[in-house]
């Protein structure tokens, strides 16, 4: 085993995942460090294998060792600046060797072994050995399952390893947890960028943009420039079809003086392809001229770019300049030999020129380079079918369909809204051809020696031919011979994903539509060939528009081959991770890299320090003791993450489902229901107890028992009261309640279509009435529309593009679109006084405003939660699956006259529903989903299903997952309530914290609410008291610590106070709740509130930021000390 010197030991102890991207070990300048790292890796591997500690000399004087390195060297400056950032492994290893090394304590040896695994992961990561790094990290994680979240460098390292191995699901989870635990982490800007790129790939555009914008705020050193992030934001607009915003973003970048040549080439490439594809950017002739101009400029800026040359060839082909197209393709192949897209496009040109053998060879090149290239497989099938070789065509179509089915689900939810009918019809047309060929082949005679000679070799023979060199020579010869113009009408090319981002988006927009009726099923083989030729051109157009290197659904395990490790950043932008050592290393000396926040965090959360923290801050402390304890906390770095959960709690995550295996009957439980006979029953305590002990409950006959005048909420009354009141409208596909079909895939899906627009009550009332009248006319032929099973749907998206919606409607065969009037705000007491007064007849636990309702203590309006909202429905109107905001209970009353059908899953199983959403590539929080019932049953998840009649009240208990569809024409009213129980409060704060992890805004300000509860109520339930008191403790501690830190920066804290009914404050950047200490900065002529973390991103010294205080410290101390456990029994609102 090699000896490691004292100085080298100190250097190795400094290295962890935070140096990734900054310390380039492939650079010849760092060859000594690379050799040292490799030697250490070998030693650690031997130690792990043999159970022996590497021979490292122990010392505590790191400064002397650092002095051996040249302080003028930026890398060595980084080592010195980051010396205070030793990760958990090094600190524990030092401490344990010092205290217990001679004793040989077994526990210390275990700790050394575990920390060696983490260090091994860091070093593999720095060496670019991602599979090995992930393996070491995962072994470390198995030993640290109960406290891994205290080691931020580990979470960052494993997140990077997952990212580099394209395990995006796990990378996103790791990075989200890291930002939750440490918003000021040294590499937080790198984390935000990677999250933005991965979420963009997954179609979560809003959250992706949020992370990319946050990446711009940091002043930390970075491996990317501000312009590169702005380029990604512009591309984000482009993939959403926000072409004007994208064009403005790209043009802004071109006007920047310090733009690099690589980035300029990328920008020109994007603009060129946009002009080629996007009709709204001008007349076709002008657009094509601009496209060619920009692509040529891209090639001038980066002559080695095979992608720009490929797109230039596509543009030439689109305007019939075949010779120029071939030259561009040839140059593209020379620059990037492994580009399957180029070979596929070459094949298209050969096929159009009636050169089937050359086309075959080009397509084979494409599918050999990318076996999942659906466009090449499709075109190859068309080629074989046109030559009468049906078995080969059938095999190729099967390969193409398999790839479409495999990949489409990942993108369909977000992409289909941007794809025209033609592209969705591609898989549909292929399915028709496959079905037809199956029928033909089953009747075809066996091949004989007298059979007609084949025009092309079979797919098996073609696959094994050494054709690449031959193709290159043919390419040179044929380019001179081909005519300048194509005699056929040239297809208008649809765009592959915008380059250089070929693996992160798929939004082809072909100009022609597949003629579904053109693929009739003739009886004779000759008719088959004729039908094939009719489809030939259209299929080429569409499949060529899909001509791109496909991005496989992300793997969830690391790939075995080192060759399969894809640096996704290289695909995203050629510029972001260029190995520019000079730029990177100069940045390393920036003071921000010496940020040792996570080191401080570990001091308070590892080993003995963890125990100290738990005993120092506990709810038994009074405010003076708390203040004294805060005084002992360090203020040289920002306060660590504040959670209102228990001290040292792990990051919140979806729970596992209960392990008990349910029978079929248990998977379909009867819905708890009670029928009220009179007012006395409605006001009995037993009714509230009944509701609170079930996940969901139906209270039947409530309106009759309480003599509620539901007519006040009828459409007629609403129109008479406020005809111009705003209504949000969701345009949906009408389907039966237990089905959600996507006909383009021919299967049930989870994604639920929903297009947003707005109208007025009067206009929606007209639609509601006309819908009913139309149904009466059709009833004799079609039956009751509310019960029809409409077997068609589309990908989910919430957009307001009426043009796309109308175009879709024309192409739907068996679909019926409906409009659902939702979120009608009834909070204005002046407008809706009779309606709101009528609801006062309800029992206290179900009222909108009640002392026993937590949401009545917020102190300001939260629309739809502590105010009433109304829903106006026609048959088939859907409220997709969800849990209520912050897991509060909800009340829903059906006004009638029609029924509603409800589906509900107990809150204990919400983690299982979340996992199924992920499996179906839909965001649980941000997405719109309608569960497939059989999927739930297979996962052992029970589902309540019941009908809500007019006058019935549905009680949705805390955390219950539910989705609803109207059976008839009806209105519903709904609001949220928060019973004062420990269970309700616990679920609310858990979701509040999980929302932070998911970068999802909690519209219930739980910290503000908790302090108001402490002011307003007396609690006798011990568990509820402890939960609220813990929230007060954590937030008061955080307020005190922030104030100490701010004062240490020399910033004055001004008292601002709070106005009556003033809304709670949220950070204008990250949208977390900001309590008491507000950081204000003027942005775009308005004053924006920031949390401390985001304020430090804008100004590390807090200069130029105003700090305001909402409550005087004495008031918070008084509330904290006064909130004690109330011993009196019998309070109605306690558990």
Short mmCIF file of C-alpha atoms in Angstrom, two decimals, residues 584-878:
data_model
loop_
_atom_site.label_atom_id
_atom_site.label_comp_id
_atom_site.label_asym_id
_atom_site.label_seq_id
_atom_site.Cartn_x
_atom_site.Cartn_y
_atom_site.Cartn_z
CA UNK A 584 -12.69 27.94 -14.12
CA UNK A 585 -9.62 28.18 -11.96
CA UNK A 586 -9.70 31.94 -11.78
CA UNK A 587 -13.18 31.69 -10.38
CA UNK A 588 -12.04 29.28 -7.75
CA UNK A 589 -10.34 32.04 -5.86
CA UNK A 590 -13.61 33.87 -5.37
CA UNK A 591 -14.44 34.46 -1.73
CA UNK A 592 -17.80 32.79 -2.09
CA UNK A 593 -16.11 29.40 -2.39
CA UNK A 594 -15.00 29.71 1.18
CA UNK A 595 -18.62 29.57 2.24
CA UNK A 596 -18.62 26.87 4.86
CA UNK A 597 -22.30 26.87 5.71
CA UNK A 598 -22.63 23.14 5.33
CA UNK A 599 -19.57 22.62 7.47
CA UNK A 600 -21.29 24.59 10.22
CA UNK A 601 -24.41 22.58 9.61
CA UNK A 602 -22.52 19.35 10.14
CA UNK A 603 -21.02 20.65 13.36
CA UNK A 604 -24.51 20.98 14.75
CA UNK A 605 -25.90 17.77 13.33
CA UNK A 606 -23.20 15.11 13.60
CA UNK A 607 -21.94 13.02 16.44
CA UNK A 608 -21.99 14.70 19.83
CA UNK A 609 -23.04 17.99 18.30
CA UNK A 610 -26.37 16.48 17.27
CA UNK A 611 -27.11 15.52 20.82
CA UNK A 612 -26.11 18.97 22.01
CA UNK A 613 -28.55 20.55 19.57
CA UNK A 614 -31.43 18.35 20.64
CA UNK A 615 -30.90 19.21 24.30
CA UNK A 616 -30.16 22.89 23.73
CA UNK A 617 -33.36 23.72 21.90
CA UNK A 618 -36.49 22.12 23.30
CA UNK A 619 -40.04 23.27 23.88
CA UNK A 620 -39.58 23.36 27.66
CA UNK A 621 -37.36 26.44 27.27
CA UNK A 622 -38.78 29.90 27.88
CA UNK A 623 -37.95 32.79 25.57
CA UNK A 624 -35.04 34.06 27.70
CA UNK A 625 -33.37 30.65 27.69
CA UNK A 626 -33.95 30.43 23.97
CA UNK A 627 -32.34 33.83 23.40
CA UNK A 628 -29.35 32.85 25.51
CA UNK A 629 -28.92 29.64 23.49
CA UNK A 630 -29.14 31.52 20.19
CA UNK A 631 -26.40 33.88 21.37
CA UNK A 632 -24.05 30.88 21.37
CA UNK A 633 -24.73 30.09 17.72
CA UNK A 634 -22.15 31.25 15.14
CA UNK A 635 -23.01 34.32 13.10
CA UNK A 636 -20.14 34.28 10.65
CA UNK A 637 -22.36 32.31 8.28
CA UNK A 638 -26.11 32.52 7.52
CA UNK A 639 -28.44 30.52 9.77
CA UNK A 640 -29.00 26.97 8.63
CA UNK A 641 -32.24 25.71 7.15
CA UNK A 642 -35.30 26.32 9.33
CA UNK A 643 -37.86 23.54 9.56
CA UNK A 644 -41.00 23.56 11.67
CA UNK A 645 -40.84 19.78 12.05
CA UNK A 646 -38.99 18.04 14.85
CA UNK A 647 -35.30 18.79 15.43
CA UNK A 648 -33.05 16.66 13.20
CA UNK A 649 -36.02 15.33 11.23
CA UNK A 650 -35.14 13.89 7.80
CA UNK A 651 -36.28 15.72 4.67
CA UNK A 652 -39.97 15.00 4.15
CA UNK A 653 -40.83 12.43 1.49
CA UNK A 654 -43.89 10.45 0.39
CA UNK A 655 -44.63 7.60 2.80
CA UNK A 656 -44.71 3.92 1.91
CA UNK A 657 -48.14 2.37 1.62
CA UNK A 658 -49.34 0.14 4.49
CA UNK A 659 -47.89 -3.35 3.96
CA UNK A 660 -51.13 -5.25 4.60
CA UNK A 661 -52.30 -7.09 1.48
CA UNK A 662 -55.92 -6.19 0.73
CA UNK A 663 -58.57 -8.47 -0.71
CA UNK A 664 -60.61 -7.41 -3.72
CA UNK A 665 -63.47 -6.42 -1.42
CA UNK A 666 -61.11 -4.36 0.75
CA UNK A 667 -59.84 -2.57 -2.36
CA UNK A 668 -63.45 -1.44 -2.96
CA UNK A 669 -64.54 -0.38 0.55
CA UNK A 670 -68.05 0.94 1.19
CA UNK A 671 -68.12 4.70 1.58
CA UNK A 672 -68.91 5.89 5.12
CA UNK A 673 -72.23 7.73 4.99
CA UNK A 674 -74.90 8.99 7.34
CA UNK A 675 -78.42 10.21 6.62
CA UNK A 676 -79.69 13.18 8.63
CA UNK A 677 -83.30 13.23 9.66
CA UNK A 678 -83.44 16.58 11.41
CA UNK A 679 -81.49 19.61 12.63
CA UNK A 680 -80.66 17.93 15.94
CA UNK A 681 -78.77 15.18 14.12
CA UNK A 682 -76.84 17.78 12.12
CA UNK A 683 -75.62 19.55 15.27
CA UNK A 684 -74.82 16.45 17.31
CA UNK A 685 -71.16 15.94 18.33
CA UNK A 686 -71.39 12.43 16.93
CA UNK A 687 -71.61 13.79 13.38
CA UNK A 688 -68.29 15.60 13.72
CA UNK A 689 -66.70 12.53 15.30
CA UNK A 690 -68.04 10.38 12.46
CA UNK A 691 -66.50 12.66 9.84
CA UNK A 692 -63.15 12.95 11.61
CA UNK A 693 -62.58 9.21 11.90
CA UNK A 694 -63.03 8.37 8.20
CA UNK A 695 -60.88 9.38 5.20
CA UNK A 696 -64.02 10.59 3.43
CA UNK A 697 -67.69 10.66 4.39
CA UNK A 698 -71.04 11.53 2.80
CA UNK A 699 -73.64 13.35 4.86
CA UNK A 700 -76.92 12.74 3.06
CA UNK A 701 -80.03 14.81 3.48
CA UNK A 702 -78.14 17.74 5.02
CA UNK A 703 -79.91 20.42 3.02
CA UNK A 704 -83.34 19.08 3.95
CA UNK A 705 -82.49 18.65 7.62
CA UNK A 706 -81.19 22.23 7.92
CA UNK A 707 -83.70 23.68 5.44
CA UNK A 708 -80.86 25.14 3.36
CA UNK A 709 -82.07 27.17 0.40
CA UNK A 710 -79.84 25.66 -2.28
CA UNK A 711 -81.67 27.71 -4.88
CA UNK A 712 -79.50 30.66 -3.86
CA UNK A 713 -76.61 28.87 -5.61
CA UNK A 714 -78.53 27.87 -8.72
CA UNK A 715 -77.38 29.16 -12.10
CA UNK A 716 -80.54 31.24 -12.48
CA UNK A 717 -79.99 33.05 -9.15
CA UNK A 718 -76.30 33.58 -9.83
CA UNK A 719 -77.03 35.18 -13.19
CA UNK A 720 -79.62 37.48 -11.63
CA UNK A 721 -77.21 38.50 -8.86
CA UNK A 722 -73.91 39.05 -10.73
CA UNK A 723 -74.07 38.15 -14.44
CA UNK A 724 -70.63 39.62 -15.25
CA UNK A 725 -68.79 37.81 -12.47
CA UNK A 726 -65.66 35.99 -13.71
CA UNK A 727 -65.59 32.22 -14.28
CA UNK A 728 -62.47 30.18 -15.02
CA UNK A 729 -63.24 27.62 -17.73
CA UNK A 730 -61.49 24.30 -18.29
CA UNK A 731 -61.98 22.70 -21.70
CA UNK A 732 -61.93 18.94 -21.32
CA UNK A 733 -62.65 15.72 -23.22
CA UNK A 734 -65.91 14.01 -22.25
CA UNK A 735 -65.29 10.45 -21.07
CA UNK A 736 -66.93 7.98 -18.73
CA UNK A 737 -65.91 8.49 -15.08
CA UNK A 738 -63.73 5.39 -14.70
CA UNK A 739 -61.87 5.78 -17.99
CA UNK A 740 -59.22 8.10 -19.38
CA UNK A 741 -58.23 7.13 -22.90
CA UNK A 742 -55.61 8.37 -25.29
CA UNK A 743 -56.60 7.07 -28.71
CA UNK A 744 -53.24 7.96 -30.25
CA UNK A 745 -51.78 5.25 -28.01
CA UNK A 746 -54.93 3.16 -27.84
CA UNK A 747 -54.72 2.73 -24.10
CA UNK A 748 -55.75 4.21 -20.80
CA UNK A 749 -53.48 6.92 -19.47
CA UNK A 750 -53.18 9.07 -16.36
CA UNK A 751 -52.62 12.40 -18.10
CA UNK A 752 -55.80 14.49 -18.01
CA UNK A 753 -56.34 17.18 -20.64
CA UNK A 754 -57.35 20.62 -19.43
CA UNK A 755 -57.19 23.93 -21.34
CA UNK A 756 -57.76 27.14 -19.41
CA UNK A 757 -59.78 30.20 -20.46
CA UNK A 758 -62.18 32.68 -18.82
CA UNK A 759 -65.77 33.80 -19.27
CA UNK A 760 -68.63 35.27 -17.19
CA UNK A 761 -71.41 33.64 -15.20
CA UNK A 762 -74.00 34.80 -17.76
CA UNK A 763 -72.11 33.37 -20.72
CA UNK A 764 -71.40 30.09 -18.99
CA UNK A 765 -75.07 29.87 -17.99
CA UNK A 766 -75.99 30.12 -21.68
CA UNK A 767 -73.57 27.30 -22.47
CA UNK A 768 -74.89 25.19 -19.60
CA UNK A 769 -78.49 25.67 -20.77
CA UNK A 770 -77.74 25.05 -24.44
CA UNK A 771 -75.81 21.90 -23.52
CA UNK A 772 -78.89 20.60 -21.73
CA UNK A 773 -81.18 21.47 -24.62
CA UNK A 774 -78.86 19.77 -27.10
CA UNK A 775 -78.90 16.64 -24.99
CA UNK A 776 -82.71 16.55 -25.05
CA UNK A 777 -82.64 16.60 -28.86
CA UNK A 778 -80.14 13.75 -29.03
CA UNK A 779 -81.53 11.69 -26.17
CA UNK A 780 -83.67 9.45 -28.32
CA UNK A 781 -80.69 8.43 -30.47
CA UNK A 782 -77.71 8.57 -28.15
CA UNK A 783 -79.12 8.13 -24.68
CA UNK A 784 -78.21 10.28 -21.73
CA UNK A 785 -74.98 12.15 -22.53
CA UNK A 786 -73.80 12.06 -18.97
CA UNK A 787 -73.40 8.30 -19.13
CA UNK A 788 -71.70 8.01 -22.50
CA UNK A 789 -68.30 6.37 -22.57
CA UNK A 790 -66.19 8.63 -24.75
CA UNK A 791 -63.01 6.72 -25.52
CA UNK A 792 -60.69 9.54 -26.44
CA UNK A 793 -58.39 11.89 -24.60
CA UNK A 794 -55.22 13.80 -25.10
CA UNK A 795 -52.11 14.74 -23.26
CA UNK A 796 -52.48 16.92 -20.22
CA UNK A 797 -51.62 20.54 -20.29
CA UNK A 798 -53.18 23.65 -18.89
CA UNK A 799 -53.00 26.19 -21.66
CA UNK A 800 -55.15 28.84 -23.22
CA UNK A 801 -54.33 28.34 -26.90
CA UNK A 802 -57.77 28.28 -28.47
CA UNK A 803 -56.37 27.78 -31.97
CA UNK A 804 -54.80 24.49 -30.98
CA UNK A 805 -57.96 23.38 -29.21
CA UNK A 806 -60.15 24.12 -32.24
CA UNK A 807 -57.77 22.38 -34.59
CA UNK A 808 -57.81 19.32 -32.38
CA UNK A 809 -61.57 19.21 -32.24
CA UNK A 810 -61.79 18.94 -36.01
CA UNK A 811 -59.70 15.80 -36.00
CA UNK A 812 -61.36 14.00 -33.12
CA UNK A 813 -63.69 11.32 -34.40
CA UNK A 814 -65.51 10.03 -31.33
CA UNK A 815 -64.64 12.78 -28.88
CA UNK A 816 -66.81 15.48 -27.42
CA UNK A 817 -65.30 18.53 -25.81
CA UNK A 818 -66.95 20.16 -22.81
CA UNK A 819 -66.39 23.29 -20.76
CA UNK A 820 -66.23 23.14 -16.97
CA UNK A 821 -66.83 26.40 -15.06
CA UNK A 822 -64.53 26.29 -12.05
CA UNK A 823 -63.18 28.47 -9.23
CA UNK A 824 -66.04 31.00 -9.15
CA UNK A 825 -65.06 33.23 -6.24
CA UNK A 826 -67.90 33.94 -3.77
CA UNK A 827 -65.78 35.73 -1.16
CA UNK A 828 -67.23 39.23 -1.66
CA UNK A 829 -69.83 39.69 1.08
CA UNK A 830 -71.37 42.65 -0.71
CA UNK A 831 -72.03 40.67 -3.87
CA UNK A 832 -72.98 37.36 -2.28
CA UNK A 833 -74.45 38.24 1.10
CA UNK A 834 -77.62 36.05 0.83
CA UNK A 835 -75.57 33.03 -0.18
CA UNK A 836 -72.96 33.43 2.56
CA UNK A 837 -75.62 34.10 5.18
CA UNK A 838 -77.42 30.88 4.25
CA UNK A 839 -74.27 28.87 4.96
CA UNK A 840 -74.32 30.05 8.58
CA UNK A 841 -77.03 27.41 9.13
CA UNK A 842 -74.37 24.70 8.94
CA UNK A 843 -72.97 23.10 12.14
CA UNK A 844 -69.89 24.85 13.52
CA UNK A 845 -67.35 22.26 12.37
CA UNK A 846 -68.48 22.68 8.73
CA UNK A 847 -68.81 26.47 8.58
CA UNK A 848 -66.58 28.67 6.49
CA UNK A 849 -65.78 30.83 9.53
CA UNK A 850 -65.64 29.32 13.00
CA UNK A 851 -63.46 29.57 16.09
CA UNK A 852 -62.95 25.81 15.79
CA UNK A 853 -61.59 26.19 12.26
CA UNK A 854 -57.82 26.78 11.99
CA UNK A 855 -58.25 28.61 8.69
CA UNK A 856 -60.38 31.25 10.40
CA UNK A 857 -57.26 32.22 12.39
CA UNK A 858 -55.07 32.99 9.37
CA UNK A 859 -56.17 36.61 9.58
CA UNK A 860 -56.57 37.20 5.86
CA UNK A 861 -58.37 35.72 2.87
CA UNK A 862 -57.06 32.61 1.10
CA UNK A 863 -59.35 32.30 -1.90
CA UNK A 864 -61.11 28.95 -2.10
CA UNK A 865 -59.86 27.85 1.32
CA UNK A 866 -61.37 30.14 3.93
CA UNK A 867 -63.78 31.52 1.34
CA UNK A 868 -66.47 29.81 -0.73
CA UNK A 869 -65.90 28.78 -4.32
CA UNK A 870 -68.56 27.61 -6.77
CA UNK A 871 -68.29 25.14 -9.64
CA UNK A 872 -70.68 25.13 -12.62
CA UNK A 873 -70.79 21.80 -14.41
CA UNK A 874 -72.12 19.95 -17.41
CA UNK A 875 -71.96 16.13 -17.61
CA UNK A 876 -68.37 14.89 -17.69
CA UNK A 877 -66.78 17.90 -15.94
CA UNK A 878 -63.71 16.65 -14.13
#
